[in-house]
Each structure stands twice: as structure tokens, then as C-alpha cells.
Coordinates of C-alpha atoms in Angstrom, one line a residue:
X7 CA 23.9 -61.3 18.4
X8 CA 22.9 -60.5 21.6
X9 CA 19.7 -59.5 23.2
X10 CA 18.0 -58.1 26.5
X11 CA 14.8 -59.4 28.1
X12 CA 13.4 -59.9 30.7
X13 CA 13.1 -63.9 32.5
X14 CA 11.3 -65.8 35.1
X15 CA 13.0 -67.6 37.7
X16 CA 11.0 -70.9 37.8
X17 CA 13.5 -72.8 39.8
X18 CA 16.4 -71.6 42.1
X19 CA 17.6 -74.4 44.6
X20 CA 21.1 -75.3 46.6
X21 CA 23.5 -78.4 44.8
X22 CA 26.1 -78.2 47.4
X23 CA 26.5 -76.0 50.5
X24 CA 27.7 -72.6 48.1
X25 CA 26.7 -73.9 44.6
X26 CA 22.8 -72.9 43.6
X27 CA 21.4 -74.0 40.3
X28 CA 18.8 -71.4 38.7
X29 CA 16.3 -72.0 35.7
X30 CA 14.9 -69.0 34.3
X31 CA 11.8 -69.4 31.8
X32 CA 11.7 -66.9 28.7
X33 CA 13.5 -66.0 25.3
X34 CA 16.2 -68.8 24.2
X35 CA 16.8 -68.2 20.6
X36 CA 20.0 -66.2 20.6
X37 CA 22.1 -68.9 22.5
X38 CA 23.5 -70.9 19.5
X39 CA 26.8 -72.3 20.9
X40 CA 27.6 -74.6 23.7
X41 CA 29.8 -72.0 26.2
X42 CA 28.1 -69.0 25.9
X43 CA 27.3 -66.7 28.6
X44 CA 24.4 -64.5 29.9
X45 CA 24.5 -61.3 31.8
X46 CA 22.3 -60.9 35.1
X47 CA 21.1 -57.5 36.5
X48 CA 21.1 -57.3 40.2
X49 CA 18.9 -54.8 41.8
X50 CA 21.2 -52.3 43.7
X51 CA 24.3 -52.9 41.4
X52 CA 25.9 -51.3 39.0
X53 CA 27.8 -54.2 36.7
X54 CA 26.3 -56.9 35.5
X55 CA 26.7 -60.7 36.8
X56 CA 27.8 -62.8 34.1
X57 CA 27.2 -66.6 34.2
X58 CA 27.8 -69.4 31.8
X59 CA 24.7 -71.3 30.6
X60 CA 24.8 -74.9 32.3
X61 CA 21.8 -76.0 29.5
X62 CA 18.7 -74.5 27.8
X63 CA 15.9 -75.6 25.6
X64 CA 13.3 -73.3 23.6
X65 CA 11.9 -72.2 26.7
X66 CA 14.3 -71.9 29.5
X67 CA 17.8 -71.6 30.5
X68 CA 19.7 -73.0 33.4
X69 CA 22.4 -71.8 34.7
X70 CA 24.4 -73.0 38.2
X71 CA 26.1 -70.3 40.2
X72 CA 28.7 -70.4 43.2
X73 CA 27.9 -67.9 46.0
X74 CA 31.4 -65.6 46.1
X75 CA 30.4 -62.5 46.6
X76 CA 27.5 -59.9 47.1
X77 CA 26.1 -60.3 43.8
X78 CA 25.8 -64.2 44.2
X79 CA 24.7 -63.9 47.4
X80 CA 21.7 -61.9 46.1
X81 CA 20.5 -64.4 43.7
X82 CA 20.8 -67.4 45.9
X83 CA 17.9 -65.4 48.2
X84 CA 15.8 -64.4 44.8
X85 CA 12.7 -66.7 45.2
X86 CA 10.8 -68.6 42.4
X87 CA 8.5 -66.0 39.8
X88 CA 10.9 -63.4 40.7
X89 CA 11.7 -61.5 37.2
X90 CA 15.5 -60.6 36.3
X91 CA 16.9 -58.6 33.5
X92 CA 19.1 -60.9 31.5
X93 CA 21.4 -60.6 28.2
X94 CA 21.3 -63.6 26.6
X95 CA 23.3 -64.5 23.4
X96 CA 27.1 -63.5 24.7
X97 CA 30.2 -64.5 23.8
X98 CA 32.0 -66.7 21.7
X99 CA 31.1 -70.3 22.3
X100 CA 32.8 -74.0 21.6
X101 CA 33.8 -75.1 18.5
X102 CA 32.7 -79.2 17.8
X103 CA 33.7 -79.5 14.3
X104 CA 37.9 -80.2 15.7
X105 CA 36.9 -83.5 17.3
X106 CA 35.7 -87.2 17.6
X107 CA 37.2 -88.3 20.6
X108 CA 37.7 -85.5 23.0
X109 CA 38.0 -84.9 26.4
X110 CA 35.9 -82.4 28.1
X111 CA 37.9 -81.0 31.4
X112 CA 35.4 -79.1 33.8
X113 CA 36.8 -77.6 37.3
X114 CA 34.6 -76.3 40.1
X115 CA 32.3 -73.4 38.8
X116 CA 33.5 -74.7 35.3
X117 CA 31.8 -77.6 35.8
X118 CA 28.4 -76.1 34.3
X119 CA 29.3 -75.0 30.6
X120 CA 30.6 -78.7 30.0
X121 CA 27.2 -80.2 30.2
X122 CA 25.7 -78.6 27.5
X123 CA 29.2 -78.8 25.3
X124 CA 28.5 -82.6 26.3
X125 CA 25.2 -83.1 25.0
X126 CA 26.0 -81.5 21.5
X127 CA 28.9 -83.7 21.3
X128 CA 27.2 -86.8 21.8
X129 CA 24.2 -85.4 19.4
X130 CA 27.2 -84.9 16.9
X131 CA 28.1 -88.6 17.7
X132 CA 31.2 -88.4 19.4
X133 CA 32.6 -90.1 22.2
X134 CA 33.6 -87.2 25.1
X135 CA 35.3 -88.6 28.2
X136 CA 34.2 -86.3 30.4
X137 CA 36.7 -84.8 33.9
X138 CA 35.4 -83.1 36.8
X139 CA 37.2 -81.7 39.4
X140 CA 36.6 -80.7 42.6
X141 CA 38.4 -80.2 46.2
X142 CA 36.7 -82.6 47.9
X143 CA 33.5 -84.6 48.1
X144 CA 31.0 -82.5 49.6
X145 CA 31.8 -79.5 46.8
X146 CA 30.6 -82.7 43.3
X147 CA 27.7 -81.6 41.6
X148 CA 26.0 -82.8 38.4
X149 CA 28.0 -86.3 38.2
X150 CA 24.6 -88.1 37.7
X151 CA 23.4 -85.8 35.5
X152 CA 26.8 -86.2 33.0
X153 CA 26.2 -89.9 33.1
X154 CA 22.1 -89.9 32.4
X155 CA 23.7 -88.6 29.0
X156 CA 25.7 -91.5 28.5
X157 CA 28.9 -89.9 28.7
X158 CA 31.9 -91.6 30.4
X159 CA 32.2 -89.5 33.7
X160 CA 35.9 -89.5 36.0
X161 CA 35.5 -87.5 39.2
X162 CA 38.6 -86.1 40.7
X163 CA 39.2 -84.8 44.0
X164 CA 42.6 -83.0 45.2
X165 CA 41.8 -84.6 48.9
X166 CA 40.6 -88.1 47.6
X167 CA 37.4 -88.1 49.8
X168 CA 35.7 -88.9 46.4
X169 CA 36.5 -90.7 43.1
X170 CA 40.4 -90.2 41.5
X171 CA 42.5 -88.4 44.0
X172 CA 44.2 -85.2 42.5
X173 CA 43.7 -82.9 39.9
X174 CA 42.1 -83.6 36.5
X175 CA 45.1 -83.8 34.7
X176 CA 45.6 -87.2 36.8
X177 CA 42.7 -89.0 35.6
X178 CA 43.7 -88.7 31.4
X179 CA 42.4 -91.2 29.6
X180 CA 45.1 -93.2 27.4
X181 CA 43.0 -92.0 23.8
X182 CA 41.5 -88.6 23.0
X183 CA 42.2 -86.3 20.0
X184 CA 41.0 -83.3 21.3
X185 CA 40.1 -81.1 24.5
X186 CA 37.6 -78.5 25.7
X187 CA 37.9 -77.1 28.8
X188 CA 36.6 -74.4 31.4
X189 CA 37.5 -73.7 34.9
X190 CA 40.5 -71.9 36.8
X191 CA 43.5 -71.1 36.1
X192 CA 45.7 -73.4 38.0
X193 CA 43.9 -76.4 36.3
X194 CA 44.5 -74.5 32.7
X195 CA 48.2 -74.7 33.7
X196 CA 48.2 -78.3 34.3
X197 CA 46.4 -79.0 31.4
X198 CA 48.3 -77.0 29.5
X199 CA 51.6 -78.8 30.6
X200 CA 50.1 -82.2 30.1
X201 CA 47.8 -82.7 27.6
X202 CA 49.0 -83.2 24.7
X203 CA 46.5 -82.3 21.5
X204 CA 44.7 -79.4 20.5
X205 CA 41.9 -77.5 22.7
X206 CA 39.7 -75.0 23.9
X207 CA 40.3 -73.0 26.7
X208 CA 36.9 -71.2 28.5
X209 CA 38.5 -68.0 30.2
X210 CA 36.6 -66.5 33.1
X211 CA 37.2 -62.9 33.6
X212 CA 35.7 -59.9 35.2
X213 CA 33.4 -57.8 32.7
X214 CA 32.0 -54.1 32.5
X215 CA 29.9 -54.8 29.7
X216 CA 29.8 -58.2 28.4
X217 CA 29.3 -57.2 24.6
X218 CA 32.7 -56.1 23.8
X219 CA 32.5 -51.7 24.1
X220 CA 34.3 -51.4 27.3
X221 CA 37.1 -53.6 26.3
X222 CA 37.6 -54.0 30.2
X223 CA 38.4 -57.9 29.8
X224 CA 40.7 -57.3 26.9
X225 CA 43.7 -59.9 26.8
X226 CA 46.9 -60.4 24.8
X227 CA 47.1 -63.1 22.4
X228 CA 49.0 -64.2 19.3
X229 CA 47.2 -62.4 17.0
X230 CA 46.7 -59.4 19.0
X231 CA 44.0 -58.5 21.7
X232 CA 40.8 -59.9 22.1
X233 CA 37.8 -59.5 24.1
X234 CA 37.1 -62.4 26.6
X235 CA 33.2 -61.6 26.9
X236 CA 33.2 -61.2 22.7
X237 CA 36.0 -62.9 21.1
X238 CA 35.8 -65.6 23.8
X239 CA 35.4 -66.8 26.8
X240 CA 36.0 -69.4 24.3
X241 CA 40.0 -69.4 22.9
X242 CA 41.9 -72.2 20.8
X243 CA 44.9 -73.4 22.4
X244 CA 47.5 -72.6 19.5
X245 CA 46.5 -68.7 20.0
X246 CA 47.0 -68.3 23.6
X247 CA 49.6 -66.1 25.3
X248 CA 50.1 -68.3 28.9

């Protein structure tokens, strides 16, 4: 179930040169899943931005953003008590019952969903190794705040300014049962080519709606289409058509 309101923005500061990190103060209760989504409305356009929730508590959510296009570059300019239309509650979050030991694989603007997929895991008493990748150093974000979980955090880079140079699928740790994962597609390749258990992929796609009516991020799977902004983001490995 989802449901429109309208937020506060109570914080809305620059992590890296392009990346912004947002907190917006209001109704929390229909986010129930670690990788679900909400759906901004811009003044001026006509679709919808939506945006994975980085974290959220009773009171707020927080949500980190890369500047990419108009839209972005909007919200990156809306200062603090602004108020913004918001859906909250979308999509199909991660499943934590599959694992014990898992790896959780976040790349770039995927980065964000993983830290609240983190925190329930370790609540559930698991033990994630968390993988971030980036391009290179100046582009990390939110390594200190993985690790003030407790989580074991590996930092890749592709140009090896920072941490483990190359992609994520280079810094595998030698025991995991499971994987959750979000980011592009290129890294969904290589993890799909490497790693070797079961998972969960976190699609990104473009969206009309965000509720599942337009069916304009519809994609093929095993067991026939399915609705990336309804039936996902989320997806299990063993049902994806690559």
C-alpha cells in the first residue's frame, strides 16, 4: 500500500560534487521493506522522480540523489522547510528471510538502498559483508556511515585512487550464502557471471506512474511480465530474463 502526502525538507546537503543527500520530515508508516522507493513531484514536471529510500525512522526519510538531469538538478537547489509532494510506500522491497551470511553489493547511486537493507540484516543478526563501488575516490559516499553499523565495509574503485582497485565483483569475500544487490547494469552482469549463490537484484528503470497502472516499466521474466515500480525494483535471481 501506497500513499500520498505531503513532506518537509529538513535537510538537503552535497556528499560528493553530484551526489546530494535529502531528509524529508512527515508520514513513515507505509515503508515496510528495506528497498522501497518513493515518488517526488517536481514543480514544472509532468512525471514523477522516483528515488530509493537510503533510511527512515517514524518521523523522516532520507533519501540520497545524484544530480543527472533537470529533475535532480531541481531538488539539489530546493532549500530546507521547502514542502514536496511525495508517494511513499512503493515497490517491492528485499527479502531477509534467504540469508545468514550475505553479501550486500551496492554501485554508485545504488549505494543508498543498501544501508537500510544493512541495518535490518544486522538487527536480524546476520553477518552482511558489505561492497561499494565507485569510479574513483572523489565519487565514495557513506563508507563511514556502513561501518558505524558495524558492518564489514570493502570499497572498490575501477581507477584504484581509493580502496580495492576494480569492480565489486573483485573484492568477493571467500564465504557468503547469499546476495542483495542494487546499482547498474554493467555491475549486475558481472555479478551475475561471478557470484555464485542465490540473490536479489534492485532494477532501476524509468517510471510513468510508480504504482503499477501504466505498466510503462514492464519487463520480461520467467514467469511472465512484471512491473519494476510494483513487482519490483526488487527481483530474485532464479526469475530473471538477462
Amino acid at each position: 500500500m501506497y500513499k500520498q502526502d505531503i513532506y518537509r525538507i529538513i535537510e538537503n546537503t552535497a556528499l560528493t560534487k553530484d551526489v546530494y543527500k535529502m531528509i524529508l520530515e512527515g508520514d513513515t508508516q507505509y515503508i515496510t521493506a528495506p528497498g522501497q522507493f518513493i515518488n517526488l513531484k517536481l514543480e514544472g514536471k509532468f512525471l514523477r522522480r522516483p528515488i530509493s529510500v537510503c533510511d527512515y525512522d517514524d518521523k523522516t526519510i532520507t533519501i540520497i540523489y545524484k544530480i543527472v538531469g533537470e529533475g535532480t538538478a531541481q531538488m539539489s537547489a530546493m532549500a530546507v522547510g521547502k514542502e514536496i509532494d511525495c508517494l511513499t510506500g512503493l515497490g517491492n522491497g528485499y527479502d531477509i528471510s534467504k540469508s545468514r551470511n550475505p553479501l550486500v553489493i551496492g554501485g554508485g547511486v545504488g549505494v543508498p538502498p543498501m544501508y537500510h537493507l544493512t541495518k535490518c540484516l544486522l538487527a536480524d543478526g546476520q553477518k552482511p559483508t558489505v561492497i561499494l563501488g565507485f569510479n574513483t575516490k572523489s565519487e565514495v559516499f557513506y563508507e563511514e556511515e556502513f561501518k558505524a553499523l558495524g558492518a564489514d565495509v570493502v570499497i572498490t574503485t575501477v581507477d584504484g585512487s581509493y580502496g580495492v582497485k576494480g569492480f565489486v565483483t573483485d573484492a568477493l569475500p571467500e564465504s557468503y550464502d547469499y546476495f542483495y544487490t542494487c546499482g547498474p547494469m554493467p555491475m549486475f552482469r558481472a555479478i551475475e557471471n561471478t557470484v555464485k549463490t542465490s540473490g536479489q537484484y534492485s532494477f532501476e528503470e524509468r517510471m510513468g506512474c510508480g504504482f503499477g497502472a501504466c505498466m510503462g516499466c514492464s519487463c520480461k521474466t520467467k514467469y511472465g511480465s512484471k512491473r519494476i515500480c510494483k513487482d519490483g525494483p526488487v527481483l530474485e535471481r532464479e526469475e530473471i530474463v538477462w
